[in-house]
Short mmCIF file of C-alpha atoms in Angstrom, two decimals:
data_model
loop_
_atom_site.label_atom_id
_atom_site.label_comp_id
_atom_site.label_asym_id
_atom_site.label_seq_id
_atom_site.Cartn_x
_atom_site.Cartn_y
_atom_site.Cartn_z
CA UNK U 1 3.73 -33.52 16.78
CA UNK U 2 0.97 -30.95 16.40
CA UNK U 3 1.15 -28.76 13.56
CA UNK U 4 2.72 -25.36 14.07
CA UNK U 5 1.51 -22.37 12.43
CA UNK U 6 3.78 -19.20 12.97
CA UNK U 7 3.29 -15.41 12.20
CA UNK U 8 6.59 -13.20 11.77
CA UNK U 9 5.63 -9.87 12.46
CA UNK U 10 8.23 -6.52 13.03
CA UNK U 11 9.35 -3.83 11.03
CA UNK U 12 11.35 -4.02 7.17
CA UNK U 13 14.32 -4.83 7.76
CA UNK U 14 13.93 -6.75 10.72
CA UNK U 15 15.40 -9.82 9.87
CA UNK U 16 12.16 -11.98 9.09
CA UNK U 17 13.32 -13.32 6.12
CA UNK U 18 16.87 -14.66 7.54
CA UNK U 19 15.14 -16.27 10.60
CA UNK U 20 12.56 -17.43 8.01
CA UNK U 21 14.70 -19.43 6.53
CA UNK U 22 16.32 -21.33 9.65
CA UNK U 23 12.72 -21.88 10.66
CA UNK U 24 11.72 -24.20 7.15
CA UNK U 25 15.08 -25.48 7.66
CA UNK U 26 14.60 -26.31 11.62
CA UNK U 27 10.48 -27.58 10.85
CA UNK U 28 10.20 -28.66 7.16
CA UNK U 29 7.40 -26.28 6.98
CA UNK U 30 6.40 -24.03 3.72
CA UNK U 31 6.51 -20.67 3.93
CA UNK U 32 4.53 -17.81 2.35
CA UNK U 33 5.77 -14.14 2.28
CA UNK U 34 3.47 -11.59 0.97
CA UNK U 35 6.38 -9.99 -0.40
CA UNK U 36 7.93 -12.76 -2.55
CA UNK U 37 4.26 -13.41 -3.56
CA UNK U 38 3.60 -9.85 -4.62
CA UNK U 39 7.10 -9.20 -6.38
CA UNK U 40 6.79 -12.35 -8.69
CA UNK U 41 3.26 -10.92 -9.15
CA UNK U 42 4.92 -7.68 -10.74
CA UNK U 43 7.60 -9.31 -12.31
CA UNK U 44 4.99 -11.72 -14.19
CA UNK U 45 2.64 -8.72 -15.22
CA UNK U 46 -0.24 -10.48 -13.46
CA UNK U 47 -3.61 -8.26 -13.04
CA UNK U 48 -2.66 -8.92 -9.17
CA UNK U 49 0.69 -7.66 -10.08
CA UNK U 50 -0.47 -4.35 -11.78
CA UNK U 51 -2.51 -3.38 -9.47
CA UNK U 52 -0.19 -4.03 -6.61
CA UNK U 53 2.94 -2.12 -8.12
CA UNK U 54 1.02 1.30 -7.61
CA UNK U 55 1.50 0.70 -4.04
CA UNK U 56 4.63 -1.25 -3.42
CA UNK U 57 6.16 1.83 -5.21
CA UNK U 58 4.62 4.66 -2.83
CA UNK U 59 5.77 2.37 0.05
CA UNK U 60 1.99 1.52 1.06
CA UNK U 61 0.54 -1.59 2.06
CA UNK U 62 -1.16 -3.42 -0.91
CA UNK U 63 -4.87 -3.47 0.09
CA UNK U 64 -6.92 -7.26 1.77
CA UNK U 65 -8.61 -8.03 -1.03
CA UNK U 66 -5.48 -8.80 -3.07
CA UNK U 67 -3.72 -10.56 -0.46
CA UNK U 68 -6.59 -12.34 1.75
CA UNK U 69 -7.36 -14.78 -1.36
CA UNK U 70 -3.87 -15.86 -2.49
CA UNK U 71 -2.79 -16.42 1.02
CA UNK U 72 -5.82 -18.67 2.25
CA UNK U 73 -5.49 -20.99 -0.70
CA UNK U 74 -1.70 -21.25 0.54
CA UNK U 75 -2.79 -22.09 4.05
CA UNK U 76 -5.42 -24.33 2.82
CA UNK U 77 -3.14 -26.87 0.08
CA UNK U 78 -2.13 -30.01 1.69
CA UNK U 79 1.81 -28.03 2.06
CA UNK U 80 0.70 -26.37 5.01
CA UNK U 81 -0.92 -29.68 6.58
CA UNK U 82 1.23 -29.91 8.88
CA UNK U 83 1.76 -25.92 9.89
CA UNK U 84 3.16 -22.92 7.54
CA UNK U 85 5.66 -19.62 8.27
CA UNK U 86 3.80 -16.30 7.24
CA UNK U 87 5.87 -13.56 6.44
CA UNK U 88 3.91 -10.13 6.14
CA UNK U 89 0.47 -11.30 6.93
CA UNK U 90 -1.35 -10.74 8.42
CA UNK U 91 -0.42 -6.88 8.39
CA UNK U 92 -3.60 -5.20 9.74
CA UNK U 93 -6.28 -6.34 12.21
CA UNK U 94 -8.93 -6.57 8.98
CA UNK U 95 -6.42 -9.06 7.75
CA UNK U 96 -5.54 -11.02 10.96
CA UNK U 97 -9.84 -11.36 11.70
CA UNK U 98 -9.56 -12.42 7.78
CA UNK U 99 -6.87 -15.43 8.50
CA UNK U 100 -8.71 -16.22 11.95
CA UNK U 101 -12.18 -16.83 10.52
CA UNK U 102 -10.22 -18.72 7.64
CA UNK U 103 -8.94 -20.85 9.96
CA UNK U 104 -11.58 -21.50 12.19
CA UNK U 105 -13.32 -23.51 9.96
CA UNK U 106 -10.68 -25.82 9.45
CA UNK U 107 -10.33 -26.09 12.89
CA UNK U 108 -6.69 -24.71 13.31
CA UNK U 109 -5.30 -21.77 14.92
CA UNK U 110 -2.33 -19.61 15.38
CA UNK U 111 0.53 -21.58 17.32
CA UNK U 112 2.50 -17.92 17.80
CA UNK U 113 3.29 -14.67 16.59
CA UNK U 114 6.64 -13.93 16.73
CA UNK U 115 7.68 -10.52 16.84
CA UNK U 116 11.14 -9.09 15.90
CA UNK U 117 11.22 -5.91 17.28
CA UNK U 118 14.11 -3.37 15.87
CA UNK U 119 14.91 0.31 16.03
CA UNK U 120 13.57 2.67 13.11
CA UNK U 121 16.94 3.55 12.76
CA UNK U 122 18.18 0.58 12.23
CA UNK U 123 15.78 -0.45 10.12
CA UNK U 124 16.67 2.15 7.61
CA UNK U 125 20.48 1.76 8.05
CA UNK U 126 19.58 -2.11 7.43
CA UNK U 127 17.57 -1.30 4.09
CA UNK U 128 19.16 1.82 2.38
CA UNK U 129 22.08 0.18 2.37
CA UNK U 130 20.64 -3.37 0.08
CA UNK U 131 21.12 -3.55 -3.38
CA UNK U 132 19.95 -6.20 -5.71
CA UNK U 133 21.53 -7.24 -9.09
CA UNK U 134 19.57 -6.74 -12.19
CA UNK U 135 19.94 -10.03 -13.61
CA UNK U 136 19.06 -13.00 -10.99
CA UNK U 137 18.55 -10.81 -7.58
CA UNK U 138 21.40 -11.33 -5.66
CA UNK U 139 21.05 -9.30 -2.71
CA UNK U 140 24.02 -7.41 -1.43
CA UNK U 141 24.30 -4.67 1.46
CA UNK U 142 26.58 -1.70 1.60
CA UNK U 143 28.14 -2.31 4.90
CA UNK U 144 27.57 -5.87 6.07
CA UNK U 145 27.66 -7.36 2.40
CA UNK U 146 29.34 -5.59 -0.23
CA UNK U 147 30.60 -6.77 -3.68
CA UNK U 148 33.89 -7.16 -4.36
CA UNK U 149 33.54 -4.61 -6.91
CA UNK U 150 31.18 -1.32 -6.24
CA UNK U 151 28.13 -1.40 -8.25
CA UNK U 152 28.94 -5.26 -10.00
CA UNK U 153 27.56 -8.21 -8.92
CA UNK U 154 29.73 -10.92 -7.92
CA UNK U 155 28.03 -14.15 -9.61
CA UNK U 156 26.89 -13.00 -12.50
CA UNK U 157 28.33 -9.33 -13.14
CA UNK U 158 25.14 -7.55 -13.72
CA UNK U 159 24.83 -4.45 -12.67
CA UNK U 160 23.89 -3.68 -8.85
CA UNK U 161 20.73 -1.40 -8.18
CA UNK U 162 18.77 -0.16 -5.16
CA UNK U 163 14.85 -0.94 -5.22
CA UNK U 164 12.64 1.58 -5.24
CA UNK U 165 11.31 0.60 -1.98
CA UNK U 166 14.40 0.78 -0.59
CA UNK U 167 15.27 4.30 -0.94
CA UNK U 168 15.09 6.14 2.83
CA UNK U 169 12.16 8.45 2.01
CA UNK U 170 10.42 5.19 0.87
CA UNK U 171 11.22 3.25 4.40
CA UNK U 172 10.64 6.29 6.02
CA UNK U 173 6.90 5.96 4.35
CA UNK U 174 6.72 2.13 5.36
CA UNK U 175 7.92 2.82 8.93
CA UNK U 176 4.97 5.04 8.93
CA UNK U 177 2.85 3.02 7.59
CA UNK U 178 3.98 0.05 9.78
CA UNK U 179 3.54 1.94 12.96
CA UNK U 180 0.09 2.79 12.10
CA UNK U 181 -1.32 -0.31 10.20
CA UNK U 182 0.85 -2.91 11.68
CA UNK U 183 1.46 -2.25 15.99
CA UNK U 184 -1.82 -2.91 16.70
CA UNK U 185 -1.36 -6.39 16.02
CA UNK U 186 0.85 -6.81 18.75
CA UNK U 187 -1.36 -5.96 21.39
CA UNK U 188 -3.89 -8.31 19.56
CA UNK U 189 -2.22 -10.98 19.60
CA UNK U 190 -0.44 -10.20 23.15
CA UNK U 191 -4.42 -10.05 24.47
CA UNK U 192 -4.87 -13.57 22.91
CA UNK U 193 -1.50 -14.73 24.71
CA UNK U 194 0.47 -15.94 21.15
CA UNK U 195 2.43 -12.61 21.10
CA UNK U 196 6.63 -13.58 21.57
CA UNK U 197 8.87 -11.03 21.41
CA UNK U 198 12.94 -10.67 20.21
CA UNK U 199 15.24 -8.58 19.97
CA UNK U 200 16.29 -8.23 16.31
CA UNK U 201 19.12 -5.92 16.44
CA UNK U 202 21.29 -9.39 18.37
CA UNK U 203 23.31 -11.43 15.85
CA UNK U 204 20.93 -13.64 14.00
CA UNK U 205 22.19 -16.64 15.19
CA UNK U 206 21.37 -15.35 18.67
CA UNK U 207 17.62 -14.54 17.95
CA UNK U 208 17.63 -18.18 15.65
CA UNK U 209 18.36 -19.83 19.38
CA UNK U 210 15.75 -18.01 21.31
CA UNK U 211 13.13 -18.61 18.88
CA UNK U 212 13.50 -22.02 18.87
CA UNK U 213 13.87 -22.47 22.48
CA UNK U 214 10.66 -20.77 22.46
CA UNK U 215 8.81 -22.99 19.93
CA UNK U 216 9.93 -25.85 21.75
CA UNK U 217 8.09 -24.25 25.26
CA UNK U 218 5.30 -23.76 23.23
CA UNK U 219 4.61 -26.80 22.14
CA UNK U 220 4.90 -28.60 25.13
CA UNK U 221 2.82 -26.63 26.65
CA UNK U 222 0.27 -27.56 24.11
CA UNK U 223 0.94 -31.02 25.13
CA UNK U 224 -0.02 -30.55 28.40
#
């Protein structure tokens, strides 16, 4: 089969990470998001880390040069041989001519950009609502997830907080910052005719099937 390199792109919140997962489950196929990469980055006290935590925390996106490196060495282990998931790059056009001319050279492309589109409403009902426990991370959510106790985790009774960046002024600020940095990716990658869209706010098991239906039509139409 030829290899299949995918691009999530859509708002926080959108459900990338959930249909993430299905997709390494579905294609055996590692997958890199910025976010996990930057947060173990903090938590480590790496000089990537520091730097980064000044603008996770004002809800800004953490500037190319300390994402462009650590994500092309991903791309470029013998992993992602056969294909990779990205997860939050490439965020800007600087950083999607920065994975393109990385590629190039290796002579692969971009098999699709798959775009989960949701309401910013949503997306801050979605994130305000998360909280994480203090111990190991387990993620809970106020409405669709809640612990059996308010404020306690239920695995390891630690205590439950919300992140920083996922207070609403914060989203609010990454919304913002998403519209402006981040939208004109889709018509980029609509113009280069990669760009698939779904509808996030359907169950997840809904958007799961379409996106693999989809994958499958795209790859036989490579085959041809």
């Amino acid at each position: 089969m030829p290899e299949l390199n995918l691009i999530l792109l859509g708002p926080p919140g959108a459900g990338k990470g959930t249909q993430a997962e299905r997709l390494v489950e579905d294609f055996d196929l590692p997958y890199y998001a910025t976010g996990d990469i930057l947060r173990a980055a903090v938590k480590g006290e790496t000089e990537l880390g520091k730097k980064a935590q000044e603008f996770m925390d004002r809800g800004d996106l953490v500037p190319d040069d300390l994402l462009c490196q650590v994500i092309m060495e991903r791309i470029g282990s013998s992993a992602a041989a056969d294909g990779f998931i990205l997860d939050g790059f490439s965020r800007t056009l600087g950083q999607a001519d920065v994975l393109e001319l990385g590629m190039d050279p290796l002579g692969r492309r971009l098999t699709a950009a798959l775009l989960l589109d949701a309401a910013d409403e949503e997306v801050i009902r979605r994130l305000s609502g998360r909280r994480i426990c203090v111990k190991n991370g387990h993620l809970y959510h106020v409405d669709f997830d809640p612990p059996k106790r308010e404020g306690v985790c239920d695995q390891d009774g630690s205590r439950l907080i919300q992140r920083d960046d996922d207070k609403p002024e914060t989203i609010e600020r990454r919304l913002e910052v998403y519209h402006n940095e981040t939208s004109p990716l889709v018509k980029h990658y609509d113009d280069q005719g990669i760009l698939r869209r779904f509808d996030a706010a359907r169950p997840p098991g809904e958007v799961h099937d379409h996106i693999r239906a989809t994958i499958a039509t795209v790859r036989l139409e490579d085959e041809l």
